[in-house]
PDB file of C-alpha atoms in Angstrom:
ATOM      1  CA  MET A 105     139.642  70.476 159.059  1.00 55.00           C
ATOM      2  CA  LEU A 106     143.218  70.612 159.772  1.00 77.00           C
ATOM      3  CA  ALA A 107     142.591  70.211 163.119  1.00 84.00           C
ATOM      4  CA  ALA A 108     141.111  67.120 162.291  1.00 89.00           C
ATOM      5  CA  LEU A 109     143.805  65.816 160.036  1.00 92.00           C
ATOM      6  CA  ARG A 110     145.800  66.679 162.624  1.00 94.00           C
ATOM      7  CA  GLN A 111     144.695  63.947 164.423  1.00 96.00           C
ATOM      8  CA  PHE A 112     146.559  61.493 161.821  1.00 98.00           C
ATOM      9  CA  ASP A 113     150.016  62.969 161.857  1.00 97.00           C
ATOM     10  CA  LEU A 114     152.324  60.014 163.292  1.00 98.00           C
ATOM     11  CA  THR A 115     155.551  62.764 163.010  1.00 97.00           C
ATOM     12  CA  GLY A 116     157.968  61.874 165.880  1.00 97.00           C
ATOM     13  CA  ARG A 117     156.349  58.260 166.353  1.00 98.00           C
ATOM     14  CA  THR A 118     158.305  54.562 166.130  1.00 98.00           C
ATOM     15  CA  ALA A 119     156.473  52.161 164.262  1.00 98.00           C
ATOM     16  CA  LEU A 120     157.778  48.258 164.166  1.00 98.00           C
ATOM     17  CA  VAL A 121     156.398  46.599 161.411  1.00 98.00           C
ATOM     18  CA  THR A 122     157.145  42.706 161.075  1.00 98.00           C
ATOM     19  CA  GLY A 123     157.680  40.822 158.120  1.00 98.00           C
ATOM     20  CA  SER A 124     157.971  44.312 156.017  1.00 98.00           C
ATOM     21  CA  SER A 125     160.691  43.356 153.565  1.00 96.00           C
ATOM     22  CA  ALA A 126     157.969  42.927 150.718  1.00 95.00           C
ATOM     23  CA  GLY A 127     154.036  42.603 150.284  1.00 95.00           C
ATOM     24  CA  ILE A 128     151.236  43.927 152.969  1.00 97.00           C
ATOM     25  CA  GLY A 129     153.855  44.769 155.539  1.00 98.00           C
ATOM     26  CA  LEU A 130     156.078  46.824 153.708  1.00 98.00           C
ATOM     27  CA  ALA A 131     153.124  48.527 152.139  1.00 98.00           C
ATOM     28  CA  ILE A 132     152.066  49.281 155.335  1.00 98.00           C
ATOM     29  CA  ALA A 133     155.487  50.429 156.556  1.00 98.00           C
ATOM     30  CA  GLY A 134     155.115  53.331 154.012  1.00 98.00           C
ATOM     31  CA  GLY A 135     152.072  54.256 154.303  1.00 98.00           C
ATOM     32  CA  LEU A 136     153.230  54.851 158.595  1.00 98.00           C
ATOM     33  CA  ALA A 137     156.555  56.494 157.358  1.00 98.00           C
ATOM     34  CA  GLY A 138     154.272  58.724 154.732  1.00 98.00           C
ATOM     35  CA  ALA A 139     152.630  60.141 158.383  1.00 98.00           C
ATOM     36  CA  GLY A 140     155.569  60.947 159.740  1.00 98.00           C
ATOM     37  CA  ALA A 141     156.555  57.290 161.762  1.00 98.00           C
ATOM     38  CA  ARG A 142     159.943  56.534 161.871  1.00 98.00           C
ATOM     39  CA  ILE A 143     160.149  52.820 159.991  1.00 98.00           C
ATOM     40  CA  VAL A 144     161.713  49.520 161.940  1.00 98.00           C
ATOM     41  CA  LEU A 145     161.733  46.736 159.049  1.00 98.00           C
ATOM     42  CA  ASN A 146     161.422  43.309 160.488  1.00 98.00           C
ATOM     43  CA  GLY A 147     162.398  39.964 158.949  1.00 98.00           C
ATOM     44  CA  ARG A 148     164.384  37.283 158.674  1.00 96.00           C
ATOM     45  CA  ASP A 149     166.560  38.075 155.276  1.00 96.00           C
ATOM     46  CA  ALA A 150     168.698  40.921 155.965  1.00 96.00           C
ATOM     47  CA  ALA A 151     169.648  40.879 152.159  1.00 97.00           C
ATOM     48  CA  ARG A 152     165.744  41.464 151.361  1.00 97.00           C
ATOM     49  CA  LEU A 153     165.468  44.187 154.765  1.00 98.00           C
ATOM     50  CA  ALA A 154     168.454  46.271 152.996  1.00 98.00           C
ATOM     51  CA  ARG A 155     166.440  46.701 149.614  1.00 98.00           C
ATOM     52  CA  ALA A 156     163.395  47.239 151.144  1.00 98.00           C
ATOM     53  CA  ALA A 157     164.890  50.069 153.079  1.00 98.00           C
ATOM     54  CA  ALA A 158     166.527  51.401 150.661  1.00 98.00           C
ATOM     55  CA  HIS A 159     163.599  51.829 148.497  1.00 96.00           C
ATOM     56  CA  LEU A 160     161.403  53.053 151.697  1.00 98.00           C
ATOM     57  CA  ARG A 161     164.391  55.634 151.671  1.00 98.00           C
ATOM     58  CA  GLU A 162     164.212  56.934 148.010  1.00 97.00           C
ATOM     59  CA  ALA A 163     160.328  58.243 149.255  1.00 95.00           C
ATOM     60  CA  GLY A 164     162.092  59.949 152.195  1.00 96.00           C
ATOM     61  CA  ALA A 165     161.069  57.732 154.846  1.00 97.00           C
ATOM     62  CA  GLU A 166     163.242  57.447 158.491  1.00 97.00           C
ATOM     63  CA  VAL A 167     163.770  53.628 158.120  1.00 98.00           C
ATOM     64  CA  SER A 168     166.109  51.230 159.931  1.00 98.00           C
ATOM     65  CA  THR A 169     166.053  47.805 160.052  1.00 98.00           C
ATOM     66  CA  SER A 170     165.955  44.644 162.561  1.00 98.00           C
ATOM     67  CA  ALA A 171     166.495  41.085 160.985  1.00 98.00           C
ATOM     68  CA  PHE A 172     165.191  38.263 163.792  1.00 98.00           C
ATOM     69  CA  ASP A 173     162.728  35.205 163.847  1.00 98.00           C
ATOM     70  CA  VAL A 174     159.384  36.687 165.148  1.00 98.00           C
ATOM     71  CA  LYS A 175     158.975  32.969 166.145  1.00 98.00           C
ATOM     72  CA  ASP A 176     162.104  32.931 168.934  1.00 98.00           C
ATOM     73  CA  ALA A 177     160.888  34.941 172.198  1.00 98.00           C
ATOM     74  CA  VAL A 178     164.539  35.167 173.314  1.00 98.00           C
ATOM     75  CA  ALA A 179     165.490  36.914 170.570  1.00 98.00           C
ATOM     76  CA  VAL A 180     162.368  39.200 170.420  1.00 98.00           C
ATOM     77  CA  GLU A 181     162.996  40.238 173.272  1.00 98.00           C
ATOM     78  CA  ALA A 182     166.581  41.025 172.916  1.00 98.00           C
ATOM     79  CA  ALA A 183     165.670  43.057 169.790  1.00 98.00           C
ATOM     80  CA  VAL A 184     162.985  45.054 170.678  1.00 98.00           C
ATOM     81  CA  ALA A 185     165.846  46.583 173.515  1.00 98.00           C
ATOM     82  CA  ALA A 186     167.891  47.417 171.073  1.00 98.00           C
ATOM     83  CA  ILE A 187     165.406  49.403 169.143  1.00 98.00           C
ATOM     84  CA  GLU A 188     164.674  50.956 171.880  1.00 98.00           C
ATOM     85  CA  SER A 189     167.641  51.903 172.753  1.00 96.00           C
ATOM     86  CA  GLN A 190     168.450  52.201 169.436  1.00 94.00           C
ATOM     87  CA  ALA A 191     165.820  54.123 167.611  1.00 92.00           C
ATOM     88  CA  GLY A 192     163.328  55.336 170.619  1.00 94.00           C
ATOM     89  CA  PRO A 193     161.001  53.484 172.468  1.00 98.00           C
ATOM     90  CA  ILE A 194     158.254  51.937 170.213  1.00 98.00           C
ATOM     91  CA  ASP A 195     155.117  53.566 169.712  1.00 98.00           C
ATOM     92  CA  ILE A 196     153.632  51.215 167.160  1.00 99.00           C
ATOM     93  CA  LEU A 197     153.826  47.749 166.485  1.00 99.00           C
ATOM     94  CA  VAL A 198     152.407  45.825 163.884  1.00 99.00           C
ATOM     95  CA  ASN A 199     152.405  41.860 163.916  1.00 98.00           C
ATOM     96  CA  ASN A 200     152.187  41.904 159.957  1.00 98.00           C
ATOM     97  CA  ALA A 201     154.634  38.226 159.424  1.00 97.00           C
ATOM     98  CA  GLY A 202     152.444  35.460 158.216  1.00 96.00           C
ATOM     99  CA  MET A 203     152.068  32.533 155.891  1.00 95.00           C
ATOM    100  CA  GLN A 204     149.834  30.125 153.859  1.00 93.00           C
ATOM    101  CA  ARG A 205     150.355  26.657 153.012  1.00 93.00           C
ATOM    102  CA  ARG A 206     147.484  25.150 151.066  1.00 93.00           C
ATOM    103  CA  ALA A 207     146.828  21.219 151.219  1.00 95.00           C
ATOM    104  CA  PRO A 208     143.548  19.384 151.815  1.00 96.00           C
ATOM    105  CA  LEU A 209     143.440  18.933 155.725  1.00 97.00           C
ATOM    106  CA  GLN A 210     143.168  14.912 155.599  1.00 97.00           C
ATOM    107  CA  ASP A 211     146.565  15.568 154.029  1.00 97.00           C
ATOM    108  CA  TYR A 212     148.141  18.604 155.992  1.00 98.00           C
ATOM    109  CA  PRO A 213     151.372  17.500 157.739  1.00 98.00           C
ATOM    110  CA  LEU A 214     151.370  18.448 161.267  1.00 98.00           C
ATOM    111  CA  GLU A 215     155.064  19.819 160.945  1.00 98.00           C
ATOM    112  CA  THR A 216     153.683  21.932 158.876  1.00 98.00           C
ATOM    113  CA  TRP A 217     150.730  23.155 160.882  1.00 98.00           C
ATOM    114  CA  ARG A 218     153.203  23.833 164.073  1.00 98.00           C
ATOM    115  CA  GLU A 219     155.345  25.777 161.616  1.00 98.00           C
ATOM    116  CA  LEU A 220     152.236  27.812 160.531  1.00 98.00           C
ATOM    117  CA  MET A 221     150.598  28.315 163.696  1.00 98.00           C
ATOM    118  CA  ALA A 222     153.989  29.426 165.087  1.00 98.00           C
ATOM    119  CA  THR A 223     154.634  32.380 162.325  1.00 98.00           C
ATOM    120  CA  ASN A 224     151.364  33.585 162.380  1.00 98.00           C
ATOM    121  CA  VAL A 225     149.907  32.801 165.862  1.00 98.00           C
ATOM    122  CA  ASP A 226     152.928  32.474 168.561  1.00 98.00           C
ATOM    123  CA  SER A 227     154.711  35.629 166.814  1.00 98.00           C
ATOM    124  CA  VAL A 228     151.549  37.805 167.491  1.00 98.00           C
ATOM    125  CA  PHE A 229     151.745  36.659 171.624  1.00 98.00           C
ATOM    126  CA  ILE A 230     155.574  36.961 171.477  1.00 98.00           C
ATOM    127  CA  VAL A 231     156.217  40.010 169.514  1.00 98.00           C
ATOM    128  CA  GLY A 232     153.619  41.825 171.259  1.00 98.00           C
ATOM    129  CA  GLN A 233     154.027  40.734 174.909  1.00 98.00           C
ATOM    130  CA  ALA A 234     157.160  42.082 174.582  1.00 98.00           C
ATOM    131  CA  VAL A 235     156.626  45.126 173.398  1.00 98.00           C
ATOM    132  CA  ALA A 236     153.571  45.763 175.203  1.00 98.00           C
ATOM    133  CA  ARG A 237     155.300  45.062 178.737  1.00 98.00           C
ATOM    134  CA  ARG A 238     157.144  48.153 177.320  1.00 98.00           C
ATOM    135  CA  MET A 239     154.175  50.486 176.511  1.00 98.00           C
ATOM    136  CA  ILE A 240     152.197  49.401 179.703  1.00 98.00           C
ATOM    137  CA  GLU A 241     155.274  51.087 181.565  1.00 98.00           C
ATOM    138  CA  ARG A 242     154.708  54.041 179.505  1.00 98.00           C
ATOM    139  CA  LYS A 243     151.234  53.958 179.948  1.00 98.00           C
ATOM    140  CA  ARG A 244     150.460  54.672 176.018  1.00 98.00           C
ATOM    141  CA  GLY A 245     150.957  52.161 172.580  1.00 98.00           C
ATOM    142  CA  LYS A 246     149.164  50.956 169.662  1.00 98.00           C
ATOM    143  CA  ILE A 247     149.184  47.466 167.899  1.00 99.00           C
ATOM    144  CA  VAL A 248     147.459  46.775 165.335  1.00 99.00           C
ATOM    145  CA  ASN A 249     147.527  42.964 163.999  1.00 99.00           C
ATOM    146  CA  ILE A 250     147.032  41.942 160.450  1.00 98.00           C
ATOM    147  CA  CYS A 251     144.408  39.157 160.505  1.00 98.00           C
ATOM    148  CA  SER A 252     142.051  38.371 157.341  1.00 97.00           C
ATOM    149  CA  VAL A 253     138.887  37.742 155.442  1.00 97.00           C
ATOM    150  CA  GLN A 254     139.944  33.872 156.818  1.00 96.00           C
ATOM    151  CA  SER A 255     139.023  35.472 160.541  1.00 98.00           C
ATOM    152  CA  GLU A 256     135.530  35.363 159.550  1.00 97.00           C
ATOM    153  CA  LEU A 257     135.404  32.972 156.387  1.00 96.00           C
ATOM    154  CA  GLY A 258     136.577  29.664 154.889  1.00 94.00           C
ATOM    155  CA  ARG A 259     137.747  28.115 152.148  1.00 91.00           C
ATOM    156  CA  PRO A 260     138.566  24.673 151.162  1.00 92.00           C
ATOM    157  CA  GLY A 261     142.100  23.984 151.459  1.00 94.00           C
ATOM    158  CA  ILE A 262     143.190  26.481 153.824  1.00 95.00           C
ATOM    159  CA  ALA A 263     141.473  25.382 157.041  1.00 97.00           C
ATOM    160  CA  PRO A 264     144.885  25.481 159.114  1.00 98.00           C
ATOM    161  CA  TYR A 265     145.229  29.235 158.195  1.00 97.00           C
ATOM    162  CA  THR A 266     141.948  30.166 158.807  1.00 97.00           C
ATOM    163  CA  ALA A 267     142.287  28.568 162.599  1.00 98.00           C
ATOM    164  CA  SER A 268     145.298  30.572 163.058  1.00 98.00           C
ATOM    165  CA  LYS A 269     143.772  33.803 161.186  1.00 98.00           C
ATOM    166  CA  GLY A 270     140.519  32.814 163.778  1.00 98.00           C
ATOM    167  CA  ALA A 271     143.104  33.221 167.154  1.00 98.00           C
ATOM    168  CA  VAL A 272     144.709  36.606 166.145  1.00 98.00           C
ATOM    169  CA  LYS A 273     141.229  38.072 165.851  1.00 98.00           C
ATOM    170  CA  MET A 274     140.362  36.335 169.440  1.00 98.00           C
ATOM    171  CA  LEU A 275     144.092  37.657 170.640  1.00 98.00           C
ATOM    172  CA  THR A 276     143.902  40.757 169.115  1.00 99.00           C
ATOM    173  CA  LYS A 277     140.336  41.132 171.286  1.00 98.00           C
ATOM    174  CA  GLY A 278     142.113  39.360 174.459  1.00 98.00           C
ATOM    175  CA  MET A 279     144.964  41.866 174.233  1.00 99.00           C
ATOM    176  CA  ALA A 280     142.556  44.990 174.076  1.00 98.00           C
ATOM    177  CA  ILE A 281     140.687  43.382 177.336  1.00 98.00           C
ATOM    178  CA  ASP A 282     143.811  43.217 179.491  1.00 98.00           C
ATOM    179  CA  TRP A 283     145.776  46.053 177.841  1.00 98.00           C
ATOM    180  CA  GLY A 284     142.922  48.424 177.321  1.00 98.00           C
ATOM    181  CA  PRO A 285     143.317  49.871 180.951  1.00 98.00           C
ATOM    182  CA  HIS A 286     147.139  50.397 180.479  1.00 98.00           C
ATOM    183  CA  GLY A 287     146.666  53.129 177.595  1.00 98.00           C
ATOM    184  CA  LEU A 288     147.174  50.623 175.223  1.00 98.00           C
ATOM    185  CA  GLN A 289     144.620  50.431 171.585  1.00 98.00           C
ATOM    186  CA  VAL A 290     144.531  47.146 170.271  1.00 99.00           C
ATOM    187  CA  ASN A 291     143.015  46.763 166.645  1.00 99.00           C
ATOM    188  CA  GLY A 292     143.293  44.310 163.672  1.00 98.00           C
ATOM    189  CA  ILE A 293     143.175  44.603 159.867  1.00 98.00           C
ATOM    190  CA  GLY A 294     141.618  42.317 158.096  1.00 98.00           C
ATOM    191  CA  PRO A 295     142.645  42.224 154.208  1.00 98.00           C
ATOM    192  CA  GLY A 296     140.677  40.967 151.838  1.00 97.00           C
ATOM    193  CA  TYR A 297     142.360  39.189 148.700  1.00 95.00           C
ATOM    194  CA  PHE A 298     145.219  41.632 147.833  1.00 95.00           C
ATOM    195  CA  LYS A 299     147.859  41.515 144.857  1.00 91.00           C
ATOM    196  CA  THR A 300     150.365  40.094 146.188  1.00 89.00           C
ATOM    197  CA  GLU A 301     153.741  37.785 145.069  1.00 82.00           C
ATOM    198  CA  LEU A 302     152.515  35.259 148.068  1.00 78.00           C
ATOM    199  CA  ASN A 303     148.701  35.547 146.151  1.00 84.00           C
ATOM    200  CA  GLN A 304     150.278  35.785 142.229  1.00 87.00           C
ATOM    201  CA  ALA A 305     149.423  32.173 141.182  1.00 86.00           C
ATOM    202  CA  LEU A 306     145.741  33.309 142.128  1.00 89.00           C
ATOM    203  CA  VAL A 307     145.447  36.034 140.494  1.00 92.00           C
ATOM    204  CA  ASP A 308     147.093  34.563 137.301  1.00 93.00           C
ATOM    205  CA  ASN A 309     144.280  32.080 137.617  1.00 95.00           C
ATOM    206  CA  PRO A 310     141.821  32.982 134.928  1.00 94.00           C
ATOM    207  CA  GLU A 311     138.587  30.757 136.961  1.00 96.00           C
ATOM    208  CA  PHE A 312     139.546  32.061 140.623  1.00 94.00           C
ATOM    209  CA  SER A 313     140.423  35.791 139.493  1.00 96.00           C
ATOM    210  CA  ALA A 314     136.549  35.594 138.124  1.00 96.00           C
ATOM    211  CA  TRP A 315     134.809  33.814 140.860  1.00 95.00           C
ATOM    212  CA  LEU A 316     136.649  36.440 143.394  1.00 95.00           C
ATOM    213  CA  ILE A 317     135.608  39.920 141.486  1.00 96.00           C
ATOM    214  CA  ASN A 318     131.995  38.445 141.089  1.00 96.00           C
ATOM    215  CA  ARG A 319     132.654  37.397 144.809  1.00 94.00           C
ATOM    216  CA  THR A 320     133.549  41.071 145.852  1.00 97.00           C
ATOM    217  CA  PRO A 321     131.031  43.659 146.139  1.00 97.00           C
ATOM    218  CA  SER A 322     133.839  46.333 144.190  1.00 98.00           C
ATOM    219  CA  ARG A 323     134.053  43.799 141.573  1.00 97.00           C
ATOM    220  CA  ARG A 324     138.058  43.476 142.224  1.00 96.00           C
ATOM    221  CA  TRP A 325     140.899  42.623 143.662  1.00 97.00           C
ATOM    222  CA  GLY A 326     142.586  44.777 146.880  1.00 97.00           C
ATOM    223  CA  GLU A 327     145.672  47.065 146.062  1.00 96.00           C
ATOM    224  CA  LEU A 328     148.250  47.225 148.345  1.00 97.00           C
ATOM    225  CA  GLU A 329     147.600  50.922 148.994  1.00 97.00           C
ATOM    226  CA  ASP A 330     144.211  50.083 149.868  1.00 98.00           C
ATOM    227  CA  LEU A 331     145.356  49.369 153.058  1.00 98.00           C
ATOM    228  CA  VAL A 332     147.478  52.229 154.186  1.00 98.00           C
ATOM    229  CA  GLY A 333     144.225  54.472 155.594  1.00 98.00           C
ATOM    230  CA  ALA A 334     143.308  51.652 157.850  1.00 98.00           C
ATOM    231  CA  ALA A 335     146.342  51.659 159.099  1.00 98.00           C
ATOM    232  CA  VAL A 336     147.390  54.924 159.519  1.00 98.00           C
ATOM    233  CA  PHE A 337     143.793  55.905 161.173  1.00 98.00           C
ATOM    234  CA  LEU A 338     144.314  52.530 163.372  1.00 98.00           C
ATOM    235  CA  ALA A 339     148.182  53.687 164.326  1.00 98.00           C
ATOM    236  CA  SER A 340     147.169  57.205 165.215  1.00 98.00           C
ATOM    237  CA  ASP A 341     145.480  59.145 167.615  1.00 98.00           C
ATOM    238  CA  ALA A 342     142.222  59.082 165.393  1.00 98.00           C
ATOM    239  CA  SER A 343     141.488  55.986 166.742  1.00 98.00           C
ATOM    240  CA  ARG A 344     142.267  56.713 170.543  1.00 97.00           C
ATOM    241  CA  PHE A 345     138.323  55.298 171.480  1.00 98.00           C
ATOM    242  CA  VAL A 346     138.604  52.546 169.259  1.00 98.00           C
ATOM    243  CA  ASN A 347     139.702  48.997 170.819  1.00 98.00           C
ATOM    244  CA  GLY A 348     139.210  45.970 170.142  1.00 98.00           C
ATOM    245  CA  HIS A 349     138.253  46.117 166.779  1.00 98.00           C
ATOM    246  CA  ILE A 350     139.066  44.246 163.599  1.00 98.00           C
ATOM    247  CA  LEU A 351     138.541  46.645 160.362  1.00 98.00           C
ATOM    248  CA  TYR A 352     138.136  44.517 157.045  1.00 98.00           C
ATOM    249  CA  VAL A 353     139.863  45.954 154.288  1.00 98.00           C
ATOM    250  CA  ASP A 354     138.213  43.550 151.940  1.00 98.00           C
ATOM    251  CA  GLY A 355     136.165  45.687 149.170  1.00 98.00           C
ATOM    252  CA  GLY A 356     132.326  43.944 151.020  1.00 98.00           C
ATOM    253  CA  VAL A 357     133.742  40.420 150.586  1.00 96.00           C
ATOM    254  CA  THR A 358     132.557  39.956 154.271  1.00 96.00           C
ATOM    255  CA  ALA A 359     129.497  41.665 154.071  1.00 95.00           C
ATOM    256  CA  SER A 360     128.386  39.254 151.190  1.00 91.00           C
ATOM    257  CA  LEU A 361     126.927  35.688 150.949  1.00 77.00           C
TER     258      LEU A 361
END
């Protein structure tokens, strides 16, 4: 049994988690740190990153920060080079940065569409490519892209978000196909509805919350710690023959009509 558990050990590995100053990204970063990984937190707000890093250090994590815009290819390349020089080779990349903007599709502003697609899709390509080029040279690496149940399902008022997360799902598969022969594993996590600050309005809406709980076979909202096991699995040797897979952590939402 101990030999099996050692497959999940991330000691000595460096993980870059984008969009990790709060919410899902910070929870995943904390989970990877708990499995032994050195963590590099990313976001655009250096002050928020510093607070997040302090929170993880209090729990005993080895953590540094890198403030850059995941949509800016020049900034990404410079940041990845600096991380590899200072913190060591990036063994694990979690592409978590994302945004949501709700509006009826017929009224959705073009500039908001472009901002959402750049944040949710372009960033996965830009950061993924910059890190993968280096991983390919080393013949190893783990990339985990954060998808969504909206990679499979739609809801009123979020068609652009659904389109973006569907694209991330298929980009994940494409990355696995192109980079798998070089020793990389690229997979995705598809969270269901989780209690985060971005979803607080929905959590506080009794009608929506009741609908969601009744719609979910597990009969509850997701808690951030529910994502940790999936992230550690996909970042570790335990998933060394898992490639191009989307692991839905959703309480069964995608299994139920």
